[in-house]
Amino acid sequence: TKHRSELTLKDILSRLTYRAACKLLGPDGERLIRQGGKFDITNIDTQVIFDNEIFRLDLGFGEVFASISLADNARQRLHLQCSVCTSACEHVGAALALILEEKIALGLAKPPPERKPVASLSDEELLVKALQDRQERAKKEKMILKSMDPTTIWTDYTVTNTESGKTHRVAIRGWNPGESYCSCPDFRKNTLGTCKHILNVLGKLKQRFPAAVCKQPYQRKNISVHMHYGKNLELRLLLPEKIDQEIAKIVQPVQNKSIHDIHMLLSCVNKLEASGYKVNIYPDAEEYIQYQLQQRRLEGLINNIRNNPAAHPLRKKLLKFELLPYQMDGIAFAVGAGRAILADDMGLGKTIQGVGVAELLAQQAGIKKVLIICPTSLKSQWCNEIHRFANRDCQLVIGSAQQRVKQYDNDYFFTICNYEQVFRDILAIEQVKWDLIILDEGQRIKNWEAKTSRIVKGLQSRFALVLTGTPLENRLDELYSIISFIDDRRLGPAFRFFNQHRIIDESGKVLGYKNLAELRERLKPILLRRTRTSVMKQLPPRTTKIMRIAPTDEQLCMHGTNMKIVSSIVKKPYISEMDLLRLRKALLMCRMVADSTFLIDKQEPSYSSKLIEIDNLLERIANEENRKTIIFSEWTTMLNLIEPILKRYGLRFVRLDGSVLQKKRQQLVHQFQTDQDCKVFLATNAGATGLNLQAANTIINVDLPWNPAVLEQRIGRAHRMGQTQPVQVYIMVTEATIEENLLGTLAAKNDLANAALDIDSEIDAVDLAIGMDELKSRLEILLGAKPEAIFDESERTRQEQVTKNILQQKQISLAGGHLLGAAFNFLGEMLAQQEENNESQAMTKMFKQRLHECLEKDENGNFQLKVTLPDAAAIDSLASSLGRLLSTPRISS
């Protein structure tokens, strides 16, 4: 990776995106690029001059040139110029369009490699491939290395990755996998015993130190308790190669084995330290020990609650609101797991369970700081629910960036922020020691490659709770991402997990998922999911009717035109960013025209068979008493077309879409819920989450979303706790359009969610072809260098401090040795004039022999004097004598 100032023109143009190109041309950028794309460029070799200084496109037989070069006045700024125009124009637009379309032909990108089906690899081949991937990244990525002791190989290091800006602690103890340690998440969960940071450090050490020094093995001199990150996470005791009989006798119950009995381990540590042996407990091992002890103290209470939640007194006493039995059970489950996911269906009261988990942990584990991360629309609702259910205060994080920084480090029990604020305020958030982190609508971190997901999953806390009705919406990747926040080793490393559960064809395309029974078993200790059927038999029934509607000829014509674009792109062997943008737009057009041609061309008349059916449906609804309806559509324009129908039948309504301010949304809900004359709640997907609309008994889905989770969220607004009426659901589908395909895809996705999460499910495999994922795998690979990331200074400081703390014991020991040495030198000076005799020489020889028996060398070659004292009083006596000795005034000769 190059420094920002070293990025060449080719580097920058390689990573130029469509949005960035539009921004370069100003407010009219999209139009200029579209117009520029229409120029006929027949021969790139003759019409383009391109090197690290300039990109020049000949558009008019030597008369019109558009050029792009690096600006001198600012880094990474591009200078755009046209030979005939004085401002942004379609000629420069043509140059940018050509770059975006033909990155491979211009040498800015390369085709993606052919993928070998991962499912065909054995476990050994998987491990080899995973190790090779990390070795390649260790060589390619730039990392800054800082040694805690530059004189030796066998020490601790901090490693800062310039690409991510993250700093990690690396302890080098050998050349083979499993011998060293890194604090990065990948090391903890990849089961390889190494990572790119360790491999990078080892590569540099071989260059810094002579071969003879590298061959000298690490010699362990101290007794240590550490975590072993192999295929299984293990607590282990590390011992020097040579130990005396006393140590061997003490450690015999826990030596050379995975330690499951924490109390036995602590008993051994106490005996060792009482016998004068120093035991070093590494930070991750200490955290693990404390967590396990805490959970075992809670075990009896949790079992007592879960055996009969309905009869347990905490059901009525824990909060100011009486909990339902399944809610009490959910709280106990989450507290017992320590880090858990509550994946109940929407409307079953996950918020009150989240508050209950925090309250029970406060009473039983002494927690004092809880961070709640939720969508912006739910922040006020969380605050209201906390005041309603618990006697706890809460801080709602609001205001400017400068104001928010001070709001995290407070004395409040609950602190509530939204996901976007975590991304912006991470430096302030990670400075606070959180006892419990609650993620509401946890599917927000389903994309494991997104920056917000990575940042949220990097937050540290003893306890964690994810609340989500949809932990799995489209792919197992989403579930894997959410689980990794709770327990990053639960599902194993990604390369092994996907090999085990994906069904792919010879090209690597995902066709479905397998071994789901095993997946459910692995999730059982940390994930609890209850459906309405299992815990809400008192809820009125829900009836779903799919209305299949024939399209008009005009709709079919527009739909066919866009499907041709989709087909042409899908057939390409590899695709560019522009292809992906065109594909998404064409698919969007297909979905919109399934509603109405007006959504695309904004021309009257609006051809729409759906609007005719909606008209008929609303006419019937208008004549029925006690009918209150929610109408959902993806498009605000479709809502605009429905409004005149509502007015024609005299149906009063409220409308909620993305333009409605957060503070006004609850007012609209209240009006719909309480006003008998307000018959219709008109909404886009902005109204599909966080709203309680139990007054409604009819839901009309004008169009289909991409995944079943959103459809369920819409329906869950009415079919939830507190509903007293049967709920009628209508789903409108335009035949012979993309909506018919969506209907089948939604069913397959729903099968996947149930098979992966429902403990009682007997499904072990699900067929599911995911087109967009397969297309993304064919995206061209950009060749330009990446700019360096901003360093995470707080994390670097934290890792350096941890490393210093670990080394501090050695430094204290060395300082003590210097102090003793000074005392003995002073004593030698005082006795220097006294003549030696046979008796003193014999005593000297005896003391020297005995002291040599107490000497050991540490890993750096320094001598350590180890003696066993009769009791603690001997320390006081020795310190007092040395103090008086060193304070005795010297007698000059």
PDB file of C-alpha atoms in Angstrom, residues 515-757:
ATOM      1  CA  ASN A 515     -26.377 -29.536   7.596  1.00  0.00           C
ATOM      2  CA  LEU A 516     -28.872 -27.162   9.200  1.00  0.00           C
ATOM      3  CA  ALA A 517     -29.691 -29.596  12.025  1.00  0.00           C
ATOM      4  CA  GLU A 518     -26.072 -29.360  13.172  1.00  0.00           C
ATOM      5  CA  LEU A 519     -26.216 -25.558  12.875  1.00  0.00           C
ATOM      6  CA  ARG A 520     -29.330 -25.404  15.081  1.00  0.00           C
ATOM      7  CA  GLU A 521     -27.571 -27.530  17.706  1.00  0.00           C
ATOM      8  CA  ARG A 522     -24.561 -25.184  17.775  1.00  0.00           C
ATOM      9  CA  LEU A 523     -26.831 -22.150  18.143  1.00  0.00           C
ATOM     10  CA  LYS A 524     -28.978 -23.681  20.887  1.00  0.00           C
ATOM     11  CA  PRO A 525     -26.918 -22.415  23.881  1.00  0.00           C
ATOM     12  CA  ILE A 526     -26.952 -18.766  22.724  1.00  0.00           C
ATOM     13  CA  LEU A 527     -30.047 -18.265  20.555  1.00  0.00           C
ATOM     14  CA  LEU A 528     -33.647 -18.411  21.723  1.00  0.00           C
ATOM     15  CA  ARG A 529     -36.501 -18.028  19.258  1.00  0.00           C
ATOM     16  CA  ARG A 530     -40.221 -18.193  20.088  1.00  0.00           C
ATOM     17  CA  THR A 531     -42.953 -17.887  17.473  1.00  0.00           C
ATOM     18  CA  ARG A 532     -46.431 -16.510  17.890  1.00  0.00           C
ATOM     19  CA  THR A 533     -47.767 -20.042  17.512  1.00  0.00           C
ATOM     20  CA  SER A 534     -45.731 -21.353  20.429  1.00  0.00           C
ATOM     21  CA  VAL A 535     -46.348 -18.590  22.992  1.00  0.00           C
ATOM     22  CA  MET A 536     -49.315 -16.546  21.830  1.00  0.00           C
ATOM     23  CA  LYS A 537     -52.196 -18.924  21.331  1.00  0.00           C
ATOM     24  CA  GLN A 538     -54.471 -16.146  22.579  1.00  0.00           C
ATOM     25  CA  LEU A 539     -53.575 -13.998  19.555  1.00  0.00           C
ATOM     26  CA  PRO A 540     -56.402 -13.783  17.004  1.00  0.00           C
ATOM     27  CA  PRO A 541     -55.824 -15.746  13.770  1.00  0.00           C
ATOM     28  CA  ARG A 542     -54.133 -14.291  10.736  1.00  0.00           C
ATOM     29  CA  THR A 543     -55.439 -14.967   7.227  1.00  0.00           C
ATOM     30  CA  THR A 544     -53.253 -14.330   4.173  1.00  0.00           C
ATOM     31  CA  LYS A 545     -54.617 -13.960   0.643  1.00  0.00           C
ATOM     32  CA  ILE A 546     -52.353 -13.653  -2.410  1.00  0.00           C
ATOM     33  CA  MET A 547     -54.059 -11.576  -5.100  1.00  0.00           C
ATOM     34  CA  ARG A 548     -52.658 -12.453  -8.551  1.00  0.00           C
ATOM     35  CA  ILE A 549     -53.304  -9.616 -10.997  1.00  0.00           C
ATOM     36  CA  ALA A 550     -52.838  -9.655 -14.790  1.00  0.00           C
ATOM     37  CA  PRO A 551     -50.724  -6.700 -16.049  1.00  0.00           C
ATOM     38  CA  THR A 552     -51.732  -4.277 -18.791  1.00  0.00           C
ATOM     39  CA  ASP A 553     -49.995  -4.463 -22.198  1.00  0.00           C
ATOM     40  CA  GLU A 554     -48.160  -1.220 -21.409  1.00  0.00           C
ATOM     41  CA  GLN A 555     -46.792  -2.663 -18.172  1.00  0.00           C
ATOM     42  CA  LEU A 556     -45.647  -5.846 -19.940  1.00  0.00           C
ATOM     43  CA  CYS A 557     -43.871  -3.836 -22.654  1.00  0.00           C
ATOM     44  CA  MET A 558     -41.856  -1.717 -20.180  1.00  0.00           C
ATOM     45  CA  HIS A 559     -41.123  -4.792 -18.077  1.00  0.00           C
ATOM     46  CA  GLY A 560     -39.797  -6.711 -21.086  1.00  0.00           C
ATOM     47  CA  THR A 561     -37.499  -3.848 -22.156  1.00  0.00           C
ATOM     48  CA  ASN A 562     -35.806  -3.778 -18.752  1.00  0.00           C
ATOM     49  CA  MET A 563     -35.587  -7.574 -18.473  1.00  0.00           C
ATOM     50  CA  LYS A 564     -33.543  -7.597 -21.704  1.00  0.00           C
ATOM     51  CA  ILE A 565     -30.976  -5.375 -19.971  1.00  0.00           C
ATOM     52  CA  VAL A 566     -30.922  -7.735 -17.002  1.00  0.00           C
ATOM     53  CA  SER A 567     -30.447 -10.754 -19.252  1.00  0.00           C
ATOM     54  CA  SER A 568     -27.579  -9.183 -21.245  1.00  0.00           C
ATOM     55  CA  ILE A 569     -25.614  -8.280 -18.095  1.00  0.00           C
ATOM     56  CA  VAL A 570     -26.186 -11.611 -16.357  1.00  0.00           C
ATOM     57  CA  LYS A 571     -24.747 -13.458 -19.377  1.00  0.00           C
ATOM     58  CA  LYS A 572     -21.433 -11.523 -19.291  1.00  0.00           C
ATOM     59  CA  PRO A 573     -18.420 -13.535 -17.991  1.00  0.00           C
ATOM     60  CA  TYR A 574     -17.448 -10.683 -15.651  1.00  0.00           C
ATOM     61  CA  ILE A 575     -19.030  -7.352 -14.827  1.00  0.00           C
ATOM     62  CA  SER A 576     -18.002  -3.816 -13.918  1.00  0.00           C
ATOM     63  CA  GLU A 577     -19.368  -1.392 -11.365  1.00  0.00           C
ATOM     64  CA  MET A 578     -21.358   0.246 -14.169  1.00  0.00           C
ATOM     65  CA  ASP A 579     -22.860  -3.132 -15.117  1.00  0.00           C
ATOM     66  CA  LEU A 580     -23.932  -3.661 -11.521  1.00  0.00           C
ATOM     67  CA  LEU A 581     -25.495  -0.188 -11.368  1.00  0.00           C
ATOM     68  CA  ARG A 582     -27.384  -0.765 -14.633  1.00  0.00           C
ATOM     69  CA  LEU A 583     -28.519  -4.178 -13.424  1.00  0.00           C
ATOM     70  CA  ARG A 584     -29.896  -2.789 -10.182  1.00  0.00           C
ATOM     71  CA  LYS A 585     -31.650   0.021 -12.042  1.00  0.00           C
ATOM     72  CA  ALA A 586     -33.233  -2.382 -14.536  1.00  0.00           C
ATOM     73  CA  LEU A 587     -34.452  -4.666 -11.737  1.00  0.00           C
ATOM     74  CA  LEU A 588     -35.821  -1.609  -9.940  1.00  0.00           C
ATOM     75  CA  MET A 589     -37.689  -0.579 -13.093  1.00  0.00           C
ATOM     76  CA  CYS A 590     -39.183  -4.082 -13.372  1.00  0.00           C
ATOM     77  CA  ARG A 591     -40.472  -3.918  -9.812  1.00  0.00           C
ATOM     78  CA  MET A 592     -41.861  -0.404 -10.219  1.00  0.00           C
ATOM     79  CA  VAL A 593     -43.682  -1.110 -13.473  1.00  0.00           C
ATOM     80  CA  ALA A 594     -45.354  -4.092 -11.794  1.00  0.00           C
ATOM     81  CA  ASP A 595     -47.182  -1.389  -9.786  1.00  0.00           C
ATOM     82  CA  SER A 596     -47.725   1.232 -12.478  1.00  0.00           C
ATOM     83  CA  THR A 597     -46.119   2.688 -15.613  1.00  0.00           C
ATOM     84  CA  PHE A 598     -46.418   6.111 -13.972  1.00  0.00           C
ATOM     85  CA  LEU A 599     -43.681   5.160 -11.478  1.00  0.00           C
ATOM     86  CA  ILE A 600     -41.241   5.042 -14.404  1.00  0.00           C
ATOM     87  CA  ASP A 601     -42.307   7.614 -16.984  1.00  0.00           C
ATOM     88  CA  LYS A 602     -44.430   9.976 -14.822  1.00  0.00           C
ATOM     89  CA  GLN A 603     -46.833  10.180 -17.764  1.00  0.00           C
ATOM     90  CA  GLU A 604     -50.636  10.099 -17.663  1.00  0.00           C
ATOM     91  CA  PRO A 605     -52.552   7.946 -18.049  1.00  0.00           C
ATOM     92  CA  SER A 606     -51.155   5.686 -15.387  1.00  0.00           C
ATOM     93  CA  TYR A 607     -51.395   2.106 -16.652  1.00  0.00           C
ATOM     94  CA  SER A 608     -51.874  -0.097 -13.603  1.00  0.00           C
ATOM     95  CA  SER A 609     -54.046  -3.141 -13.081  1.00  0.00           C
ATOM     96  CA  LYS A 610     -53.134  -2.996  -9.380  1.00  0.00           C
ATOM     97  CA  LEU A 611     -54.773   0.393  -8.914  1.00  0.00           C
ATOM     98  CA  ILE A 612     -57.995  -1.034 -10.335  1.00  0.00           C
ATOM     99  CA  GLU A 613     -57.886  -3.888  -7.798  1.00  0.00           C
ATOM    100  CA  ILE A 614     -57.035  -1.481  -4.980  1.00  0.00           C
ATOM    101  CA  ASP A 615     -60.011   0.645  -5.986  1.00  0.00           C
ATOM    102  CA  ASN A 616     -62.307  -2.404  -5.777  1.00  0.00           C
ATOM    103  CA  LEU A 617     -60.833  -3.497  -2.450  1.00  0.00           C
ATOM    104  CA  LEU A 618     -61.116  -0.066  -0.839  1.00  0.00           C
ATOM    105  CA  GLU A 619     -64.716   0.271  -2.030  1.00  0.00           C
ATOM    106  CA  ARG A 620     -65.599  -2.886  -0.083  1.00  0.00           C
ATOM    107  CA  ILE A 621     -63.610  -1.779   2.958  1.00  0.00           C
ATOM    108  CA  ALA A 622     -65.341   1.620   2.977  1.00  0.00           C
ATOM    109  CA  ASN A 623     -68.716  -0.076   3.418  1.00  0.00           C
ATOM    110  CA  GLU A 624     -67.624  -2.219   6.392  1.00  0.00           C
ATOM    111  CA  GLU A 625     -67.817  -1.037   9.989  1.00  0.00           C
ATOM    112  CA  ASN A 626     -64.865  -1.351  12.383  1.00  0.00           C
ATOM    113  CA  ARG A 627     -62.435  -1.873   9.511  1.00  0.00           C
ATOM    114  CA  LYS A 628     -59.053  -0.179   9.940  1.00  0.00           C
ATOM    115  CA  THR A 629     -56.430  -0.798   7.269  1.00  0.00           C
ATOM    116  CA  ILE A 630     -52.671  -0.420   6.779  1.00  0.00           C
ATOM    117  CA  ILE A 631     -51.563  -0.028   3.145  1.00  0.00           C
ATOM    118  CA  PHE A 632     -47.847  -0.633   2.458  1.00  0.00           C
ATOM    119  CA  SER A 633     -45.953   0.196  -0.718  1.00  0.00           C
ATOM    120  CA  GLU A 634     -42.230   0.463  -1.474  1.00  0.00           C
ATOM    121  CA  TRP A 635     -42.807   3.644  -3.492  1.00  0.00           C
ATOM    122  CA  THR A 636     -44.054   7.045  -2.339  1.00  0.00           C
ATOM    123  CA  THR A 637     -45.308   7.686  -5.877  1.00  0.00           C
ATOM    124  CA  MET A 638     -47.606   4.672  -5.580  1.00  0.00           C
ATOM    125  CA  LEU A 639     -48.977   6.098  -2.334  1.00  0.00           C
ATOM    126  CA  ASN A 640     -49.630   9.343  -4.222  1.00  0.00           C
ATOM    127  CA  LEU A 641     -51.713   7.379  -6.738  1.00  0.00           C
ATOM    128  CA  ILE A 642     -53.669   5.625  -3.956  1.00  0.00           C
ATOM    129  CA  GLU A 643     -54.536   8.831  -2.045  1.00  0.00           C
ATOM    130  CA  PRO A 644     -57.176  10.049  -4.566  1.00  0.00           C
ATOM    131  CA  ILE A 645     -58.967   6.675  -4.274  1.00  0.00           C
ATOM    132  CA  LEU A 646     -59.108   7.030  -0.475  1.00  0.00           C
ATOM    133  CA  LYS A 647     -60.493  10.543  -0.786  1.00  0.00           C
ATOM    134  CA  ARG A 648     -63.108   9.438  -3.349  1.00  0.00           C
ATOM    135  CA  TYR A 649     -64.517   6.909  -0.869  1.00  0.00           C
ATOM    136  CA  GLY A 650     -64.290   9.340   2.046  1.00  0.00           C
ATOM    137  CA  LEU A 651     -61.725   7.247   3.923  1.00  0.00           C
ATOM    138  CA  ARG A 652     -59.760   9.445   6.345  1.00  0.00           C
ATOM    139  CA  PHE A 653     -56.099   8.467   6.535  1.00  0.00           C
ATOM    140  CA  VAL A 654     -52.652   9.341   7.880  1.00  0.00           C
ATOM    141  CA  ARG A 655     -49.461   8.853   5.884  1.00  0.00           C
ATOM    142  CA  LEU A 656     -45.957   7.891   7.009  1.00  0.00           C
ATOM    143  CA  ASP A 657     -43.000   7.795   4.643  1.00  0.00           C
ATOM    144  CA  GLY A 658     -39.304   8.657   4.834  1.00  0.00           C
ATOM    145  CA  SER A 659     -39.997  12.401   4.689  1.00  0.00           C
ATOM    146  CA  VAL A 660     -41.916  12.392   7.999  1.00  0.00           C
ATOM    147  CA  LEU A 661     -39.769  13.548  10.930  1.00  0.00           C
ATOM    148  CA  GLN A 662     -39.101  11.047  13.717  1.00  0.00           C
ATOM    149  CA  LYS A 663     -40.803  13.187  16.369  1.00  0.00           C
ATOM    150  CA  LYS A 664     -44.015  13.341  14.301  1.00  0.00           C
ATOM    151  CA  ARG A 665     -44.299   9.580  13.670  1.00  0.00           C
ATOM    152  CA  GLN A 666     -45.688   8.721  17.094  1.00  0.00           C
ATOM    153  CA  GLN A 667     -48.333  11.435  16.657  1.00  0.00           C
ATOM    154  CA  LEU A 668     -49.524   9.726  13.443  1.00  0.00           C
ATOM    155  CA  VAL A 669     -49.593   6.340  15.205  1.00  0.00           C
ATOM    156  CA  HIS A 670     -51.566   7.796  18.107  1.00  0.00           C
ATOM    157  CA  GLN A 671     -54.091   9.374  15.729  1.00  0.00           C
ATOM    158  CA  PHE A 672     -54.627   6.101  13.860  1.00  0.00           C
ATOM    159  CA  GLN A 673     -54.863   4.073  17.063  1.00  0.00           C
ATOM    160  CA  THR A 674     -57.340   6.334  18.898  1.00  0.00           C
ATOM    161  CA  ASP A 675     -59.384   8.129  16.215  1.00  0.00           C
ATOM    162  CA  GLN A 676     -62.288   5.878  15.137  1.00  0.00           C
ATOM    163  CA  ASP A 677     -62.800   7.956  11.981  1.00  0.00           C
ATOM    164  CA  CYS A 678     -59.172   7.496  10.843  1.00  0.00           C
ATOM    165  CA  LYS A 679     -59.572   4.340   8.751  1.00  0.00           C
ATOM    166  CA  VAL A 680     -56.301   3.962   6.822  1.00  0.00           C
ATOM    167  CA  PHE A 681     -52.595   4.094   7.691  1.00  0.00           C
ATOM    168  CA  LEU A 682     -50.717   4.712   4.433  1.00  0.00           C
ATOM    169  CA  ALA A 683     -47.010   3.809   4.691  1.00  0.00           C
ATOM    170  CA  THR A 684     -43.769   2.934   2.940  1.00  0.00           C
ATOM    171  CA  ASN A 685     -41.288   0.563   4.588  1.00  0.00           C
ATOM    172  CA  ALA A 686     -40.383   3.455   6.905  1.00  0.00           C
ATOM    173  CA  GLY A 687     -43.487   2.399   8.833  1.00  0.00           C
ATOM    174  CA  ALA A 688     -42.596  -1.300   8.869  1.00  0.00           C
ATOM    175  CA  THR A 689     -40.447  -1.204  12.019  1.00  0.00           C
ATOM    176  CA  GLY A 690     -40.838   0.176  15.529  1.00  0.00           C
ATOM    177  CA  LEU A 691     -44.562   0.972  15.302  1.00  0.00           C
ATOM    178  CA  ASN A 692     -47.449  -0.610  17.222  1.00  0.00           C
ATOM    179  CA  LEU A 693     -50.648  -0.498  15.153  1.00  0.00           C
ATOM    180  CA  GLN A 694     -52.885  -3.065  16.855  1.00  0.00           C
ATOM    181  CA  ALA A 695     -55.982  -1.002  15.944  1.00  0.00           C
ATOM    182  CA  ALA A 696     -55.621  -2.258  12.355  1.00  0.00           C
ATOM    183  CA  ASN A 697     -57.272  -5.520  11.310  1.00  0.00           C
ATOM    184  CA  THR A 698     -56.437  -5.385   7.587  1.00  0.00           C
ATOM    185  CA  ILE A 699     -53.052  -5.121   5.865  1.00  0.00           C
ATOM    186  CA  ILE A 700     -52.685  -4.533   2.126  1.00  0.00           C
ATOM    187  CA  ASN A 701     -49.209  -5.146   0.656  1.00  0.00           C
ATOM    188  CA  VAL A 702     -49.376  -3.338  -2.666  1.00  0.00           C
ATOM    189  CA  ASP A 703     -46.006  -4.775  -3.721  1.00  0.00           C
ATOM    190  CA  LEU A 704     -43.400  -7.286  -2.575  1.00  0.00           C
ATOM    191  CA  PRO A 705     -40.150  -6.435  -0.774  1.00  0.00           C
ATOM    192  CA  TRP A 706     -36.888  -8.246  -1.539  1.00  0.00           C
ATOM    193  CA  ASN A 707     -37.010 -10.468   1.535  1.00  0.00           C
ATOM    194  CA  PRO A 708     -39.612 -12.085   3.794  1.00  0.00           C
ATOM    195  CA  ALA A 709     -38.319 -10.261   6.870  1.00  0.00           C
ATOM    196  CA  VAL A 710     -39.631  -6.913   5.615  1.00  0.00           C
ATOM    197  CA  LEU A 711     -42.955  -8.517   4.701  1.00  0.00           C
ATOM    198  CA  GLU A 712     -43.201  -9.974   8.217  1.00  0.00           C
ATOM    199  CA  GLN A 713     -42.235  -6.615   9.720  1.00  0.00           C
ATOM    200  CA  ARG A 714     -45.124  -4.983   7.870  1.00  0.00           C
ATOM    201  CA  ILE A 715     -47.612  -7.602   9.059  1.00  0.00           C
ATOM    202  CA  GLY A 716     -46.154  -7.551  12.567  1.00  0.00           C
ATOM    203  CA  ARG A 717     -47.251  -3.938  13.021  1.00  0.00           C
ATOM    204  CA  ALA A 718     -50.816  -5.186  13.536  1.00  0.00           C
ATOM    205  CA  HIS A 719     -50.526  -8.913  14.295  1.00  0.00           C
ATOM    206  CA  ARG A 720     -48.750  -8.586  17.643  1.00  0.00           C
ATOM    207  CA  MET A 721     -49.173  -8.446  21.422  1.00  0.00           C
ATOM    208  CA  GLY A 722     -52.322  -6.501  22.285  1.00  0.00           C
ATOM    209  CA  GLN A 723     -54.231  -7.407  19.114  1.00  0.00           C
ATOM    210  CA  THR A 724     -57.804  -8.508  19.866  1.00  0.00           C
ATOM    211  CA  GLN A 725     -59.201  -8.976  16.327  1.00  0.00           C
ATOM    212  CA  PRO A 726     -58.538 -11.425  13.485  1.00  0.00           C
ATOM    213  CA  VAL A 727     -56.093  -9.926  10.965  1.00  0.00           C
ATOM    214  CA  GLN A 728     -56.642 -10.146   7.187  1.00  0.00           C
ATOM    215  CA  VAL A 729     -53.500  -9.802   5.039  1.00  0.00           C
ATOM    216  CA  TYR A 730     -53.582  -9.122   1.281  1.00  0.00           C
ATOM    217  CA  ILE A 731     -50.456  -9.588  -0.872  1.00  0.00           C
ATOM    218  CA  MET A 732     -50.721  -8.201  -4.420  1.00  0.00           C
ATOM    219  CA  VAL A 733     -48.643  -9.868  -7.149  1.00  0.00           C
ATOM    220  CA  THR A 734     -48.580  -8.826 -10.820  1.00  0.00           C
ATOM    221  CA  GLU A 735     -48.409 -11.931 -13.002  1.00  0.00           C
ATOM    222  CA  ALA A 736     -45.739 -12.451 -15.685  1.00  0.00           C
ATOM    223  CA  THR A 737     -43.431  -9.938 -13.957  1.00  0.00           C
ATOM    224  CA  ILE A 738     -40.501 -10.064 -11.581  1.00  0.00           C
ATOM    225  CA  GLU A 739     -42.981 -10.153  -8.689  1.00  0.00           C
ATOM    226  CA  GLU A 740     -43.893 -13.759  -9.499  1.00  0.00           C
ATOM    227  CA  ASN A 741     -40.229 -14.733  -9.180  1.00  0.00           C
ATOM    228  CA  LEU A 742     -39.989 -12.760  -5.943  1.00  0.00           C
ATOM    229  CA  LEU A 743     -42.903 -14.673  -4.479  1.00  0.00           C
ATOM    230  CA  GLY A 744     -41.076 -17.977  -4.944  1.00  0.00           C
ATOM    231  CA  THR A 745     -37.795 -16.519  -3.657  1.00  0.00           C
ATOM    232  CA  LEU A 746     -39.489 -15.175  -0.528  1.00  0.00           C
ATOM    233  CA  ALA A 747     -40.857 -18.622   0.239  1.00  0.00           C
ATOM    234  CA  ALA A 748     -37.397 -20.194  -0.111  1.00  0.00           C
ATOM    235  CA  LYS A 749     -35.818 -17.532   2.118  1.00  0.00           C
ATOM    236  CA  ASN A 750     -38.465 -18.085   4.750  1.00  0.00           C
ATOM    237  CA  ASP A 751     -37.775 -21.846   4.644  1.00  0.00           C
ATOM    238  CA  LEU A 752     -34.092 -21.097   5.249  1.00  0.00           C
ATOM    239  CA  ALA A 753     -34.815 -18.868   8.257  1.00  0.00           C
ATOM    240  CA  ASN A 754     -37.111 -21.452   9.855  1.00  0.00           C
ATOM    241  CA  ALA A 755     -34.738 -24.337   9.154  1.00  0.00           C
ATOM    242  CA  ALA A 756     -31.736 -22.551  10.645  1.00  0.00           C
ATOM    243  CA  LEU A 757     -33.402 -21.033  13.712  1.00  0.00           C
TER     244      LEU A 757
END
